[in-house]
PDB file of N, CA, C and O in Angstrom:
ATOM      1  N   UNK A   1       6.872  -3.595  -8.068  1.00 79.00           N
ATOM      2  CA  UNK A   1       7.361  -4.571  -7.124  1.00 79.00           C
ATOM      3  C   UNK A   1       6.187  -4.986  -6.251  1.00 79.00           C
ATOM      4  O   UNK A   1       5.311  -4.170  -5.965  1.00 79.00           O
ATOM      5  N   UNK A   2       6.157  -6.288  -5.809  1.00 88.00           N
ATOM      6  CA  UNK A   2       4.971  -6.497  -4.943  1.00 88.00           C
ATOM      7  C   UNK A   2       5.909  -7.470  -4.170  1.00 88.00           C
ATOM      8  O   UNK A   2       6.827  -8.210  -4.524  1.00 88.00           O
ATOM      9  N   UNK A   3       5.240  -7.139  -2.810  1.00 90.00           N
ATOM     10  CA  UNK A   3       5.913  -8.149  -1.215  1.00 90.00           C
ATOM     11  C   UNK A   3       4.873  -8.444  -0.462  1.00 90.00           C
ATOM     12  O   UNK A   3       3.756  -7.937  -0.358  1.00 90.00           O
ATOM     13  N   UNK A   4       5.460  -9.443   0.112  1.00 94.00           N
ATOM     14  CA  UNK A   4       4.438 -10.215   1.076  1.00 94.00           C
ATOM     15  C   UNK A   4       4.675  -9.755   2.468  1.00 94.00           C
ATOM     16  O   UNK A   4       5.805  -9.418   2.821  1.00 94.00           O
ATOM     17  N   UNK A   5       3.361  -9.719   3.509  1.00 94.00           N
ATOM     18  CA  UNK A   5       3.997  -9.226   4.428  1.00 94.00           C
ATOM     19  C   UNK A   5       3.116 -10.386   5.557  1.00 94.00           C
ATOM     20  O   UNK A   5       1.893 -10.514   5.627  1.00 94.00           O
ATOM     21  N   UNK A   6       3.994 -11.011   6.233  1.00 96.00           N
ATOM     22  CA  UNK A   6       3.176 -11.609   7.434  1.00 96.00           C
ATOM     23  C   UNK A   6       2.452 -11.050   8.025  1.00 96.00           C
ATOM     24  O   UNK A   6       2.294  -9.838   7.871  1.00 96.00           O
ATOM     25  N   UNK A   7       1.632 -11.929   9.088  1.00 96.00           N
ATOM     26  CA  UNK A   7       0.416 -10.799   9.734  1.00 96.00           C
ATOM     27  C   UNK A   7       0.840 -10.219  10.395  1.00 96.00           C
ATOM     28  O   UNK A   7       0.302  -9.112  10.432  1.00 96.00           O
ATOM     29  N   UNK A   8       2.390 -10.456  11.689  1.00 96.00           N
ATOM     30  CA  UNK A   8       2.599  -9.347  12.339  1.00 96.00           C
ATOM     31  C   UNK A   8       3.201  -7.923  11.957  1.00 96.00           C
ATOM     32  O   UNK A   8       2.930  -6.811  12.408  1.00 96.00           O
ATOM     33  N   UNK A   9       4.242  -8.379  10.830  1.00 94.00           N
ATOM     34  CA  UNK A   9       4.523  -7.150  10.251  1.00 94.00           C
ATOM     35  C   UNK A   9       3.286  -6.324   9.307  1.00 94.00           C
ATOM     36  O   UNK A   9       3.446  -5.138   9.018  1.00 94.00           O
ATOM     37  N   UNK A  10       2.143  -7.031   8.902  1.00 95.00           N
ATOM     38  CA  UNK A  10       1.196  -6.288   8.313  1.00 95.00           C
ATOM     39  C   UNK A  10       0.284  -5.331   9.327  1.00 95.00           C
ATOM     40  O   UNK A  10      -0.292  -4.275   9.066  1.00 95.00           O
ATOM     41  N   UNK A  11       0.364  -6.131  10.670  1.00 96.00           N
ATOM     42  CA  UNK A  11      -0.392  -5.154  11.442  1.00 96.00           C
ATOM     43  C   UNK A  11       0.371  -4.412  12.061  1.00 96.00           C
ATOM     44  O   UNK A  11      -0.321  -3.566  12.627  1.00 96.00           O
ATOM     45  N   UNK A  12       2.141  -4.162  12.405  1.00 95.00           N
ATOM     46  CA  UNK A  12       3.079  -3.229  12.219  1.00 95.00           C
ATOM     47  C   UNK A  12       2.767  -1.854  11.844  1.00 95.00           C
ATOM     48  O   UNK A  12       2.579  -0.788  12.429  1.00 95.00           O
ATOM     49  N   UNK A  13       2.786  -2.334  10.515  1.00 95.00           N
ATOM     50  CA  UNK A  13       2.810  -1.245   9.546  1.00 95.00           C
ATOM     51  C   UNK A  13       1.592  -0.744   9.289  1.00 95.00           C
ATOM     52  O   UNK A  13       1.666   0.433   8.936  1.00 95.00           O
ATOM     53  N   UNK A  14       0.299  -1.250   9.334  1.00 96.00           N
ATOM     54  CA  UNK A  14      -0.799  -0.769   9.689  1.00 96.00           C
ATOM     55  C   UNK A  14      -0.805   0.356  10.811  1.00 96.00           C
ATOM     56  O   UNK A  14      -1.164   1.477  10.451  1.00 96.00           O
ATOM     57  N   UNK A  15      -0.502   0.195  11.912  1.00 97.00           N
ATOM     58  CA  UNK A  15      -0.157   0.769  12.995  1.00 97.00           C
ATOM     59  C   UNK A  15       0.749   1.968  12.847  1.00 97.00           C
ATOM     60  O   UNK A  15       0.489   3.121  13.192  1.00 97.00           O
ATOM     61  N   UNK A  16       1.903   1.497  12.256  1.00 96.00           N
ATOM     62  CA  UNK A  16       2.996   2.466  11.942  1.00 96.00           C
ATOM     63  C   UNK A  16       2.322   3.709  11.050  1.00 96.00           C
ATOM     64  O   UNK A  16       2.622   4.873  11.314  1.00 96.00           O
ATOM     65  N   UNK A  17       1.440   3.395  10.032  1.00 96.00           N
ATOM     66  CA  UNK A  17       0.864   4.048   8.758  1.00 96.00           C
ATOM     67  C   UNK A  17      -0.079   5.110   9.969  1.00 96.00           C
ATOM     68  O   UNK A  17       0.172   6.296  10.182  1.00 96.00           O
ATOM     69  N   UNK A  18      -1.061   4.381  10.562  1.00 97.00           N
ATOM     70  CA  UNK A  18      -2.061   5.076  10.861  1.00 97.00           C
ATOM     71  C   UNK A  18      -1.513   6.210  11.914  1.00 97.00           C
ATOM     72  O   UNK A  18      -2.034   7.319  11.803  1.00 97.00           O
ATOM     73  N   UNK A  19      -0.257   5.992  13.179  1.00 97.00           N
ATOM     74  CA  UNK A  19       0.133   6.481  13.849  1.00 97.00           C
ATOM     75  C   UNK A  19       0.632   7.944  13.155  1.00 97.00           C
ATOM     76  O   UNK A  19       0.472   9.028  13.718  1.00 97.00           O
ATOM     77  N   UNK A  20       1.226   7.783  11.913  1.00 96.00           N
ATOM     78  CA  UNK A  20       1.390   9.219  11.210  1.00 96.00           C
ATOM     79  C   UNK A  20       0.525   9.650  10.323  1.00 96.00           C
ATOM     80  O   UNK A  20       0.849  10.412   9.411  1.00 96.00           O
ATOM     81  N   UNK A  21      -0.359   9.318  10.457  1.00 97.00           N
ATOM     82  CA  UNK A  21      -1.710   9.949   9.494  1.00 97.00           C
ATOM     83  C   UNK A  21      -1.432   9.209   7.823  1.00 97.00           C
ATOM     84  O   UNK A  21      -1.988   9.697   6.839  1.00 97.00           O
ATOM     85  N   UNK A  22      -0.574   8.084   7.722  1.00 97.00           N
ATOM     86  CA  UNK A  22       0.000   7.903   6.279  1.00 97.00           C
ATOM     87  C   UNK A  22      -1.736   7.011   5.992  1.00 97.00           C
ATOM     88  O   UNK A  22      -2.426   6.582   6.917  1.00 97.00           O
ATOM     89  N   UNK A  23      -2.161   6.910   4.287  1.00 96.00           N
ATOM     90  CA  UNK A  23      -2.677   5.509   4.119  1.00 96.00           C
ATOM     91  C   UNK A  23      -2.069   5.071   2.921  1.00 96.00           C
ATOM     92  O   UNK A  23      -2.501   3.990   2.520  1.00 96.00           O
ATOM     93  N   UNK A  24      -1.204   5.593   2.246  1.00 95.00           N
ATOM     94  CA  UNK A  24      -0.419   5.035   1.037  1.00 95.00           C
ATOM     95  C   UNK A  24       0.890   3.825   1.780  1.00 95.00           C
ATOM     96  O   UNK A  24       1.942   4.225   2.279  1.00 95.00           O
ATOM     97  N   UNK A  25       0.477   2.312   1.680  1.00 93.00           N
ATOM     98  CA  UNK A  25       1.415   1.397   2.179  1.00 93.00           C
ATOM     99  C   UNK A  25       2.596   1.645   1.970  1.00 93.00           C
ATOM    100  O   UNK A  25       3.372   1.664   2.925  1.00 93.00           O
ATOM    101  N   UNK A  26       3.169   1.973   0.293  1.00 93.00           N
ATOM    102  CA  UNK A  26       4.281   2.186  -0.165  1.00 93.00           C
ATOM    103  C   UNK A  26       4.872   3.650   0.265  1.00 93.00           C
ATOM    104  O   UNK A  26       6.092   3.821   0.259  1.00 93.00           O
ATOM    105  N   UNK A  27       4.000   4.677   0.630  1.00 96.00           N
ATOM    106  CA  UNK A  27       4.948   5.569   1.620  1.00 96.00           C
ATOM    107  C   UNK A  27       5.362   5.309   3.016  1.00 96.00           C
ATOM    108  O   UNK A  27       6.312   5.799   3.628  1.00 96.00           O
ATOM    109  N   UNK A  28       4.403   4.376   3.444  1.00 96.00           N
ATOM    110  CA  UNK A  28       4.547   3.678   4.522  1.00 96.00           C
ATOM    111  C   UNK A  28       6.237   2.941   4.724  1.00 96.00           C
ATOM    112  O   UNK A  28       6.895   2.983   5.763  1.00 96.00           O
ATOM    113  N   UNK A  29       6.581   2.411   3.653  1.00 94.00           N
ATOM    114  CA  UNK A  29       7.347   1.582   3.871  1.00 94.00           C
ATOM    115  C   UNK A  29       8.602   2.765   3.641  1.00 94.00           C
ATOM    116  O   UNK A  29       9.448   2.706   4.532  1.00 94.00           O
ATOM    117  N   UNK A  30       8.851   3.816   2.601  1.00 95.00           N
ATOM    118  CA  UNK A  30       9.154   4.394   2.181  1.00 95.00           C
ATOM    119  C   UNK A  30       9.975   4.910   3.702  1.00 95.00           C
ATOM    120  O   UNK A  30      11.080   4.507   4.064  1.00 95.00           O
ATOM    121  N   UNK A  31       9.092   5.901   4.440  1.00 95.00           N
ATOM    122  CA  UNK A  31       9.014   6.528   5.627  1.00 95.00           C
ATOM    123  C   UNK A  31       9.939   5.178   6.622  1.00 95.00           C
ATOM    124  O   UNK A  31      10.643   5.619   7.530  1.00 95.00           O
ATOM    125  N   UNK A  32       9.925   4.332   6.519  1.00 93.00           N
ATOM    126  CA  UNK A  32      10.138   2.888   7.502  1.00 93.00           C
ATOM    127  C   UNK A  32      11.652   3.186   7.341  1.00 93.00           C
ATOM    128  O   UNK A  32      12.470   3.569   8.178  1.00 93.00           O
ATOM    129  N   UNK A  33      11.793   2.889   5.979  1.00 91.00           N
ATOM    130  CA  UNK A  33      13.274   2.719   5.522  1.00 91.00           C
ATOM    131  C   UNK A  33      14.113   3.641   5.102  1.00 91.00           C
ATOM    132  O   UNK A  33      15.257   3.491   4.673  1.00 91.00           O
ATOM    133  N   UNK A  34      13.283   4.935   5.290  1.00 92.00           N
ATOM    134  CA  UNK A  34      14.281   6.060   5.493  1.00 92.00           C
ATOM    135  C   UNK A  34      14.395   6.330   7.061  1.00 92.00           C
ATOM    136  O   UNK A  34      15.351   7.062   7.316  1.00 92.00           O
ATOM    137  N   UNK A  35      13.940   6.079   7.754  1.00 92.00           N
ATOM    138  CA  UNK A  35      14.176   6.299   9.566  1.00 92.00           C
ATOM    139  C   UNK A  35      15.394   5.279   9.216  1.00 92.00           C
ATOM    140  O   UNK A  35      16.558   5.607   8.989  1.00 92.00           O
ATOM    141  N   UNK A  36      15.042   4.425   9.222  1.00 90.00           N
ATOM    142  CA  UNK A  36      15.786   3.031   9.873  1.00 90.00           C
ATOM    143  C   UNK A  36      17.611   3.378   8.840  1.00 90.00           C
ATOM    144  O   UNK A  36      18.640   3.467   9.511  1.00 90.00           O
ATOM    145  N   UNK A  37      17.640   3.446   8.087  1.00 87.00           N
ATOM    146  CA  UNK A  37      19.010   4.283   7.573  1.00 87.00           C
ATOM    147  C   UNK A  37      19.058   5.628   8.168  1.00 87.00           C
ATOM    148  O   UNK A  37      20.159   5.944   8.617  1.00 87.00           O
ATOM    149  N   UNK A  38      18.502   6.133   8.229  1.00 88.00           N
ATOM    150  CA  UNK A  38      19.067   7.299   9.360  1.00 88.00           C
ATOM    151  C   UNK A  38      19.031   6.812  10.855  1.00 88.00           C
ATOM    152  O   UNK A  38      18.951   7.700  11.704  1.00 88.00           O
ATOM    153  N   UNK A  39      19.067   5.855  11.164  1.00 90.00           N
ATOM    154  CA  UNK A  39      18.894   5.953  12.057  1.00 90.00           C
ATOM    155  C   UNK A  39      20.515   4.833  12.600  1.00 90.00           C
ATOM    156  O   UNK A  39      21.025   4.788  13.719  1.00 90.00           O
ATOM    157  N   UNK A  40      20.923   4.117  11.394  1.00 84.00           N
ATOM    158  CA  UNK A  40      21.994   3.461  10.680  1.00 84.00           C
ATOM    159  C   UNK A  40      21.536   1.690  11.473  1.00 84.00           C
ATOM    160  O   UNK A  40      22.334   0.999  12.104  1.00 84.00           O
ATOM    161  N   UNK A  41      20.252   1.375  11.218  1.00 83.00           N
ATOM    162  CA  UNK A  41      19.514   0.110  11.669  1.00 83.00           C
ATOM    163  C   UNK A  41      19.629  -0.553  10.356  1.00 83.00           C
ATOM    164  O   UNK A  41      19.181  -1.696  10.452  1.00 83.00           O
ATOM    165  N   UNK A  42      20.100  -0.259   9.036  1.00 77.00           N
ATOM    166  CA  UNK A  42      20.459  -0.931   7.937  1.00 77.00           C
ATOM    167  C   UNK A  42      21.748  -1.534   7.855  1.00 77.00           C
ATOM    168  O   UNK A  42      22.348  -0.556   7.408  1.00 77.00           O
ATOM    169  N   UNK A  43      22.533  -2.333   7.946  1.00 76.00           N
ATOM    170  CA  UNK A  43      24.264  -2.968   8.165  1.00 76.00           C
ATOM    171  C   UNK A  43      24.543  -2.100   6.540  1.00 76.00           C
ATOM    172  O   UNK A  43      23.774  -2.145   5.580  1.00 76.00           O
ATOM    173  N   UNK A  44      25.632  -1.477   6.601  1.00 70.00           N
ATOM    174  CA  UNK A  44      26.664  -0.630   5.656  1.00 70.00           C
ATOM    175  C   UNK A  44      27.112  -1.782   5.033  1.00 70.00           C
ATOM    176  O   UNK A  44      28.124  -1.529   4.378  1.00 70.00           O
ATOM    177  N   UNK A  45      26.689  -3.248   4.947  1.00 72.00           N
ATOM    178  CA  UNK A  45      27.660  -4.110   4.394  1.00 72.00           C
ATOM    179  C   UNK A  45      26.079  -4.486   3.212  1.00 72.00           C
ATOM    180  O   UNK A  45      26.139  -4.600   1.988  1.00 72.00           O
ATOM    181  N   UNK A  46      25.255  -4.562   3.776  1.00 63.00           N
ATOM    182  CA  UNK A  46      24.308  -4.558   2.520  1.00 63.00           C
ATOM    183  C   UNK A  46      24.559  -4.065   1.507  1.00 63.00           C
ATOM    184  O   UNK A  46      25.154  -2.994   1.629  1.00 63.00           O
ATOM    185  N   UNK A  47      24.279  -4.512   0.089  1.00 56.00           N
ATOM    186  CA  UNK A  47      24.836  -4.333  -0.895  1.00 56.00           C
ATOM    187  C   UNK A  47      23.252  -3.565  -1.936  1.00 56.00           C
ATOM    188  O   UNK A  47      22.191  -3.271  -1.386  1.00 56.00           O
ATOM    189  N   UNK A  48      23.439  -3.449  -2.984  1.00 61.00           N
ATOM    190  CA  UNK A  48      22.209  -2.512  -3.366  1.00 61.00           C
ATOM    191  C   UNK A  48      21.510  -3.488  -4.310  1.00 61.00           C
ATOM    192  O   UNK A  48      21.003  -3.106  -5.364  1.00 61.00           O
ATOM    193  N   UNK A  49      21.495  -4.964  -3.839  1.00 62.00           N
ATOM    194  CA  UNK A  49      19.844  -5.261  -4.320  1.00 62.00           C
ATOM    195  C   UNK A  49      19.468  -5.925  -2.616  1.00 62.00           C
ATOM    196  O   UNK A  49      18.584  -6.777  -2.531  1.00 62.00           O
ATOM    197  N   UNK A  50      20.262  -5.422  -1.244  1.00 57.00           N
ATOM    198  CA  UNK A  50      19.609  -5.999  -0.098  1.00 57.00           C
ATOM    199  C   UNK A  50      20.293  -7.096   0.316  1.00 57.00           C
ATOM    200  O   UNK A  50      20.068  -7.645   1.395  1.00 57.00           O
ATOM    201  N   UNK A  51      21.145  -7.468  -0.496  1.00 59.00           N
ATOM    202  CA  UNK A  51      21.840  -9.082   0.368  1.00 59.00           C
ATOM    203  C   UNK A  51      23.006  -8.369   1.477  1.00 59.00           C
ATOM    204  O   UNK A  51      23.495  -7.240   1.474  1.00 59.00           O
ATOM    205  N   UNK A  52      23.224  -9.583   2.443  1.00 56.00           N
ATOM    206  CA  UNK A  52      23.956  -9.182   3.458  1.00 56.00           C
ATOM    207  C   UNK A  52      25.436  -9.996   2.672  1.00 56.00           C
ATOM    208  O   UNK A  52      25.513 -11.123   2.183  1.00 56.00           O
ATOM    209  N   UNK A  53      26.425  -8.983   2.788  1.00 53.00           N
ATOM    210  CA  UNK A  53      28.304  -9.509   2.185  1.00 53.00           C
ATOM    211  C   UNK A  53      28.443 -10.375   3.180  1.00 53.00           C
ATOM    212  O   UNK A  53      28.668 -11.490   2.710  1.00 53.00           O
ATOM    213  N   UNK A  54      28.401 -10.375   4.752  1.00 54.00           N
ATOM    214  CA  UNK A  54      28.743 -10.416   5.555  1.00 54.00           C
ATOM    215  C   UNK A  54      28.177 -12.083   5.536  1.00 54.00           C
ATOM    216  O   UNK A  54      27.105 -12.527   5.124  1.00 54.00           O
ATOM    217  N   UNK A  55      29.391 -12.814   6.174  1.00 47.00           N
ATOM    218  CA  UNK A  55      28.715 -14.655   6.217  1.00 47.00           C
ATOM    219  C   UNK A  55      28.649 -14.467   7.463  1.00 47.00           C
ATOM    220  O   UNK A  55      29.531 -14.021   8.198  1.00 47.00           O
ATOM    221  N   UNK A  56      27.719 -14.764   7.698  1.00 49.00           N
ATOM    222  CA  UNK A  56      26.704 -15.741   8.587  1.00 49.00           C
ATOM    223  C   UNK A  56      26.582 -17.104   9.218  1.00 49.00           C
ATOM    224  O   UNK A  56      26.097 -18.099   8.679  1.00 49.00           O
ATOM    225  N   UNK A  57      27.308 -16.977  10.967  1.00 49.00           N
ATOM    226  CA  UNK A  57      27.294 -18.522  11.331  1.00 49.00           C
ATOM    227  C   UNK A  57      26.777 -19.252  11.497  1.00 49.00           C
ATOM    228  O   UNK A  57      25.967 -18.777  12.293  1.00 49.00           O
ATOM    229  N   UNK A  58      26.420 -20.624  11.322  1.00 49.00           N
ATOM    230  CA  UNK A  58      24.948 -21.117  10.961  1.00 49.00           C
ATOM    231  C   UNK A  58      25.234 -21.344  12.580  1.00 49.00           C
ATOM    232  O   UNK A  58      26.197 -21.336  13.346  1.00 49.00           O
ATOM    233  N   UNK A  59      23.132 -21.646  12.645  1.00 48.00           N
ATOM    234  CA  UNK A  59      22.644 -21.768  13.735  1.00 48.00           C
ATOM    235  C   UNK A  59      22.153 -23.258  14.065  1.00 48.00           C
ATOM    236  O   UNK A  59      21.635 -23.511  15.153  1.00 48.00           O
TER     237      UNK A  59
END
Protein backbone atom coordinates (compact mmCIF):
# COMPACT_ATOMS: atom_id res chain seq x y z
CA UNK A 1 0.00 0.00 0.00
CA UNK A 2 1.44 3.44 -0.53
CA UNK A 3 -0.26 7.00 0.86
CA UNK A 4 0.26 10.36 0.50
CA UNK A 5 0.79 12.45 3.29
CA UNK A 6 0.54 16.37 3.29
CA UNK A 7 3.25 18.38 4.76
CA UNK A 8 1.52 18.93 7.98
CA UNK A 9 0.61 15.52 8.67
CA UNK A 10 4.15 14.43 7.33
CA UNK A 11 5.82 16.58 9.82
CA UNK A 12 3.17 15.10 12.50
CA UNK A 13 4.28 11.97 12.17
CA UNK A 14 7.81 12.77 11.82
CA UNK A 15 7.51 14.21 15.21
CA UNK A 16 5.20 11.56 16.47
CA UNK A 17 7.96 8.77 15.11
CA UNK A 18 10.91 10.56 16.58
CA UNK A 19 9.13 11.42 20.01
CA UNK A 20 9.06 7.46 20.60
CA UNK A 21 12.33 6.55 19.35
CA UNK A 22 10.25 4.85 16.15
CA UNK A 23 12.09 5.33 12.42
CA UNK A 24 10.02 2.65 10.58
CA UNK A 25 6.98 5.17 9.06
CA UNK A 26 4.72 2.15 8.76
CA UNK A 27 5.13 1.34 12.53
CA UNK A 28 4.66 4.77 12.93
CA UNK A 29 1.37 4.76 11.59
CA UNK A 30 0.74 1.33 12.96
CA UNK A 31 1.37 2.74 16.71
CA UNK A 32 -1.05 6.01 15.49
CA UNK A 33 -3.92 3.76 14.78
CA UNK A 34 -3.72 1.49 17.44
CA UNK A 35 -3.81 4.49 20.21
CA UNK A 36 -6.46 6.21 18.37
CA UNK A 37 -8.90 2.86 18.51
CA UNK A 38 -8.05 2.43 21.89
CA UNK A 39 -8.53 5.32 22.60
CA UNK A 40 -12.19 4.91 20.57
CA UNK A 41 -11.07 8.30 18.20
CA UNK A 42 -12.06 5.81 15.24
CA UNK A 43 -16.34 6.17 14.73
CA UNK A 44 -17.62 2.23 15.36
CA UNK A 45 -19.66 3.05 12.22
CA UNK A 46 -16.54 2.79 9.94
CA UNK A 47 -16.73 -0.09 8.03
CA UNK A 48 -13.48 -2.34 7.19
CA UNK A 49 -12.13 -0.81 4.04
CA UNK A 50 -12.45 2.90 6.17
CA UNK A 51 -15.62 4.48 4.70
CA UNK A 52 -17.85 6.32 7.08
CA UNK A 53 -21.95 4.37 6.98
CA UNK A 54 -22.90 7.36 8.58
CA UNK A 55 -24.36 10.37 5.89
CA UNK A 56 -23.01 13.35 6.18
CA UNK A 57 -24.69 16.92 6.04
CA UNK A 58 -23.35 18.80 3.38
CA UNK A 59 -21.60 21.92 4.19
Amino acid sequence: MRISLNDIAATRLLAFMASRGISNPTHGLNVLITLASQLNLIPKSADTNGSNREQQQPT
